[in-house]
Amino acid sequence: MKPATLAPDRLLPAHSVPPPWPGRQVRLDGTVTYVRETPATAPDAEPALYVHGLGGSAQNWTDLAGLLADRLDGHAIDLPGFGRSEPGPRYTVPFFAERVIRWIEHSGRGPVHLFGNSLGGAISVRVAALRPELVRTLTLVSPALPFLDFRRSLQGRMLPLLAIPRAERLAAWRLAQLAPEVMAQQVMEACVADLSRICDQRRQEALEEIRVRYEAEHYAAAYVRTFRGLVGSFLRSYLPGSGSLWRMAGSIPAPTLVVGGRRDRLVDVRVAPQTARVIPDSRLLMLDGVGHVAQLEVPRLVARAVLGLLTETGEVRQQADLAG
């Protein structure tokens, strides 16, 4: 593990607030996956894939994907049951990882620069470990890798819900009791340390995303079952066997950037440094005063760290080509 390198801010585009990138529906293995595309602004841009967290969507990557469009030709998918994708048959980390693998294969764009936030980070770790030939570099933002002290997460309050029969119905009922505006505010407060960093346009887009959830009858079940699947993956990681996410992380060969916020309220703040220690070729960026979704809260800082990673790995590839 070593500290992340920050590229100069002048290498990034001027400050702007782009609208969500255009999206389309793709039928994959019998169900619809929704994908947003951030067109590259340079001819030699390389393919990238962005994977959101629990309860999120492809829109969580709007700013970061735009800032990196000069280097990366981006796709951001909605996981099954979230955003505008149809529900899936299962809601486990292995199932989501297989869907990401299938998307990379279906799109024919591999190997990709793979990005994952929170749940998307756990999924991306599994993809990078099981199918290393599909991953050029790996960037993990507050990855939801296993930790057992749920007092360090606001999600710990949900654990009793998992023991209740038909918990999905209770979650749907609770969702119906809250106005979309209240839910959007609660989600933002849980994920972001400094709300002044989120502009009015992003707040309005977050509210529209919440309204999409209210219209999707499957959303509450998808959320609860995914949370149950994530907790199950945490527990399995501390048992013998090949399914441990920590053991998988230790086998990843891809150059990796790990970003964590010191005011993360959803994932134990010790997880990001531990992830960087476990992954062999890793760089760590810990951000003071930043919460769970650094790519939303401080996208330019995250983009500078990604550019640092891309520059370093590009130079290594160049040297290898010259030596060959």
C-alpha atoms as one frame of an Amber mdcrd trajectory, in Angstrom:
protein
   0.000   0.000   0.000   1.155   3.515  -0.766  -0.438   6.991  -0.694  -2.531
   7.943  -3.705  -1.042  10.460  -6.114  -3.183  13.489  -6.941  -2.833  14.780
 -10.497  -2.926  18.586 -10.931  -6.434  20.038 -10.931  -5.655  21.894 -14.191
  -5.767  18.552 -16.023  -9.498  18.329 -15.344 -12.257  20.091 -17.289 -13.588
  23.388 -15.975 -16.160  23.254 -13.180 -19.610  22.322 -14.448 -22.741  20.502
 -13.329 -23.714  18.190 -16.201 -27.165  16.623 -16.306 -27.413  12.849 -15.883
 -25.821  11.090 -18.831 -28.139   9.535 -21.454 -29.347   6.036 -20.680 -30.821
   3.075 -22.493 -32.373  -0.277 -21.715 -30.436  -3.416 -22.630 -31.933  -6.904
 -22.401 -29.376  -9.108 -20.697 -30.095 -12.725 -19.736 -33.829 -12.158 -20.070
 -34.150  -8.994 -17.976 -33.613  -5.293 -18.637 -30.431  -3.628 -17.405 -30.354
   0.148 -17.610 -27.023   1.704 -18.578 -25.935   5.330 -18.771 -23.123   6.253
 -21.135 -20.596   9.063 -20.682 -19.139   9.599 -24.159 -15.383  10.006 -24.301
 -14.041  13.412 -25.310 -10.733  12.049 -26.645 -10.115   9.385 -29.300  -7.766
   7.260 -27.193 -10.035   7.016 -24.129 -10.236   3.574 -22.527 -13.423   1.777
 -21.399 -14.664   2.213 -17.830 -17.536   0.706 -15.874 -19.105   2.307 -12.780
 -21.069   0.256 -10.182 -23.243   2.024  -7.592 -23.996   1.166  -3.971 -27.010
  -0.156  -2.058 -30.033   1.990  -2.869 -28.102   4.011  -5.428 -28.124   4.142
  -9.205 -25.964   4.946 -12.205 -26.610   8.657 -11.539 -24.271   8.498  -8.545
 -21.370   8.702 -11.024 -22.509  11.668 -13.160 -19.858  14.155 -12.028 -16.894
  11.794 -11.773 -17.584  10.175 -15.147 -17.803  13.615 -16.750 -14.521  14.759
 -15.222 -12.765  11.636 -16.513 -14.303  11.619 -20.014 -11.037  12.801 -21.540
  -9.416   9.529 -20.397 -12.324   7.132 -19.957 -15.298   6.101 -22.104 -17.777
   5.388 -19.329 -20.704   3.044 -18.778 -22.624   3.142 -15.494 -25.203   0.416
 -14.878 -28.201   0.179 -12.600 -27.944  -3.099 -10.685 -30.976  -5.443 -10.862
 -33.841  -4.033  -8.808 -32.338  -0.544  -8.562 -32.591   2.625 -10.614 -34.362
   1.760 -13.851 -33.255  -1.867 -14.121 -35.763  -4.680 -13.738 -35.679  -6.805
 -10.565 -33.465  -9.873 -10.479 -34.009 -13.430  -9.217 -31.461 -12.975  -6.407
 -29.887 -10.099  -4.495 -26.500 -11.372  -3.375 -22.970 -10.113  -3.957 -22.137
 -13.185  -6.120 -25.237 -12.638  -8.282 -24.524  -8.931  -8.772 -20.877  -9.704
  -9.577 -21.985 -12.203 -12.217 -24.268  -9.531 -13.726 -21.322  -7.086 -13.913
 -19.191  -9.764 -15.562 -21.960 -10.511 -18.032 -22.263  -6.812 -18.858 -18.535
  -6.505 -19.556 -18.703  -9.594 -21.775 -21.913  -8.455 -23.487 -20.538  -4.986
 -24.220 -17.260  -6.401 -25.548 -15.317  -3.592 -23.844 -13.085  -5.548 -21.488
 -10.709  -5.119 -19.868 -12.267  -2.070 -18.212 -11.272   0.425 -15.576 -13.720
  -0.751 -12.895 -15.204   1.584 -10.271 -17.323   0.557  -7.278 -18.893   2.503
  -4.417 -20.070   0.821  -1.195 -21.954  -2.365  -2.232 -20.562  -1.717  -5.715
 -17.096  -1.874  -4.161 -17.750  -5.339  -2.714 -19.108  -6.461  -6.084 -16.094
  -5.024  -7.914 -13.658  -6.794  -5.566 -15.293 -10.112  -6.429 -15.193  -9.341
 -10.166 -11.535  -8.293 -10.061 -10.566 -11.404  -8.089 -12.517 -13.962 -10.133
 -12.048 -12.454 -13.597  -8.787 -10.467 -13.484  -8.519 -10.439 -17.289 -11.604
  -8.186 -17.395 -10.207  -5.472 -15.082  -7.514  -2.994 -16.136  -7.550  -0.939
 -12.922  -9.831  -0.942  -9.879 -11.128   2.101  -7.973 -13.039   1.501  -4.735
 -14.895   4.356  -3.027 -15.905   3.482   0.558 -16.087  -0.221  -0.351 -18.528
  -2.239   1.773 -16.063  -4.964   2.633 -16.795  -6.996   5.768 -16.806  -5.526
   9.262 -18.618  -6.885  12.291 -19.063  -3.846  14.549 -22.366  -2.530  13.198
 -22.391   0.201  15.835 -20.090   1.988  13.370 -22.821   2.111  10.718 -26.235
   3.731  10.515 -27.290   0.542   8.712 -26.886  -1.303  11.995 -30.376  -0.096
  12.896 -31.723  -2.274  10.077 -30.306  -5.558  11.387 -33.399  -6.453  13.499
 -35.516  -6.013  10.364 -33.734  -8.964   8.743 -35.061 -11.314  11.435 -38.698
 -10.345  10.847 -40.764 -12.591   8.551 -41.848 -10.718   5.419 -39.606  -7.808
   6.317 -40.010  -6.540   2.762 -43.650  -5.660   3.453 -42.699  -3.715   6.567
 -40.045  -1.818   4.610 -42.570  -1.014   1.862 -45.062   0.226   4.461 -42.393
   2.415   6.069 -41.433   3.823   2.678 -45.044   4.753   2.024 -45.216   6.742
   5.287 -42.468   9.160   4.243 -42.820  11.927   1.697 -40.255  11.641  -1.107
 -38.739  14.970  -0.022 -38.177  13.647   3.515 -36.664  10.397   2.245 -34.328
  12.257  -0.128 -33.112  14.473   2.720 -32.524  11.481   4.997 -30.562   9.633
   2.320 -28.445  12.712   1.613 -27.702  13.280   5.305 -26.642   9.645   5.733
 -24.314   9.650   2.733 -22.836  13.157   2.642 -20.791  14.821   5.386 -21.110
  18.413   4.152 -24.430  19.041   2.403 -23.288  22.480   1.242 -21.151  20.662
  -1.334 -24.275  19.302  -3.071 -25.762  21.820  -5.513 -29.486  22.394  -6.035
 -29.474  20.492  -9.337 -28.048  17.365  -7.707 -30.553  17.629  -4.857 -33.426
  17.827  -7.340 -32.066  14.832  -9.262 -31.804  12.873  -6.005 -35.448  13.671
  -5.299 -36.467  12.445  -8.756 -34.553   9.212  -8.122 -36.496   8.748  -4.878
 -39.753   9.208  -6.764 -38.690   6.468  -9.186 -38.245   4.178  -6.176 -41.750
   4.960  -4.929 -43.168   3.948  -8.305 -41.276   0.633  -8.386 -43.241  -2.008
  -6.454 -40.171  -4.230  -6.220 -37.858  -1.616  -4.682 -38.436  -2.298  -0.956
 -37.941  -6.036  -1.452 -34.812  -5.453  -3.544 -33.346  -3.189  -0.875 -34.033
  -5.510   2.071 -32.906  -8.645   0.249 -29.737  -6.948  -0.959 -28.935  -5.773
   2.558 -29.532  -9.316   3.807 -27.223 -10.659   1.098 -24.516  -8.131   1.967
 -24.667  -9.000   5.680 -24.467 -12.680   4.736 -21.307 -12.007   2.725 -19.828
 -10.240   5.761 -20.412 -13.256   7.983 -19.055 -15.731   5.415 -15.870 -13.696
   5.117 -14.890 -14.653   8.661 -15.513 -18.380   8.105 -13.297 -20.934   6.328
 -13.827 -21.308   2.608 -13.253 -19.596  -0.702 -16.148 -17.133  -0.446 -14.415
 -14.595   1.785 -14.304 -11.121   0.263 -11.160 -10.385   2.254  -9.393 -13.428
   0.808 -10.544 -12.409  -2.659  -9.229  -8.875  -2.125  -5.819 -10.317  -1.293
  -5.667 -12.053  -4.683  -6.458  -9.022  -6.872  -3.640  -8.300  -9.349  -5.078
  -5.050 -10.779  -3.566  -1.697  -9.752  -6.071  -0.357  -7.237  -7.092   2.986
  -5.770  -9.021   2.945  -2.480 -10.843   6.125  -1.414 -12.407   6.551   2.024
 -14.143   9.389   3.840 -13.256   9.947   7.479 -16.882  10.948   8.184 -18.429
   7.878   6.558 -21.564   6.966   8.544 -22.455   3.789   6.640 -19.216   1.777
   6.376 -16.744   1.501   9.258 -14.059   4.092   8.489 -11.374   1.476   9.203
 -12.456  -0.603   6.195 -10.880   1.542   3.450  -7.354   1.437   4.979  -7.729
  -2.280   5.652  -8.778  -2.832   2.036  -5.691  -0.992   0.812  -3.480  -3.064
   3.097  -4.947  -6.328   1.796  -4.890  -5.622  -1.966  -1.307  -6.117  -3.153
  -0.931  -3.219  -5.638  -2.926  -0.503  -3.881  -2.991   3.237  -3.225  -5.001
   4.869  -0.426  -6.695   8.266  -0.265  -8.430   9.141   3.020 -10.435  12.359
   2.893 -11.088  14.523   5.945 -14.612  15.877   6.316 -16.024  13.599   3.589
 -18.759  10.991   3.878 -19.775   7.782   2.125 -20.027   8.967  -1.491 -16.832
  10.901  -2.159 -17.460  10.750  -5.917 -20.583  12.882  -5.302 -19.286  15.085
  -2.506 -15.774  15.899  -3.777 -15.679  14.579  -7.365 -12.668  16.655  -8.434
 -10.495  15.264  -5.647 -11.478  11.703  -6.529 -10.908  12.419 -10.232  -7.417
  13.741  -9.507  -6.587  10.522  -7.639  -7.955   8.433 -10.520  -5.849  10.412
 -12.998  -2.837   9.743 -10.789  -3.575   6.023 -10.959  -4.123   6.107 -14.733
  -0.908   8.051 -15.301   1.141   5.686 -13.161  -0.266   2.504 -14.714   0.028
   3.982 -18.212   3.700   4.675 -17.637   4.235   1.125 -16.357   2.566  -0.306
 -19.474   4.700   1.944 -21.676   7.882   0.754 -20.008   6.764  -2.879 -20.356
   6.079  -2.347 -24.071   9.521  -0.788 -24.568  11.200  -3.600 -22.679   9.302
  -6.171 -24.746
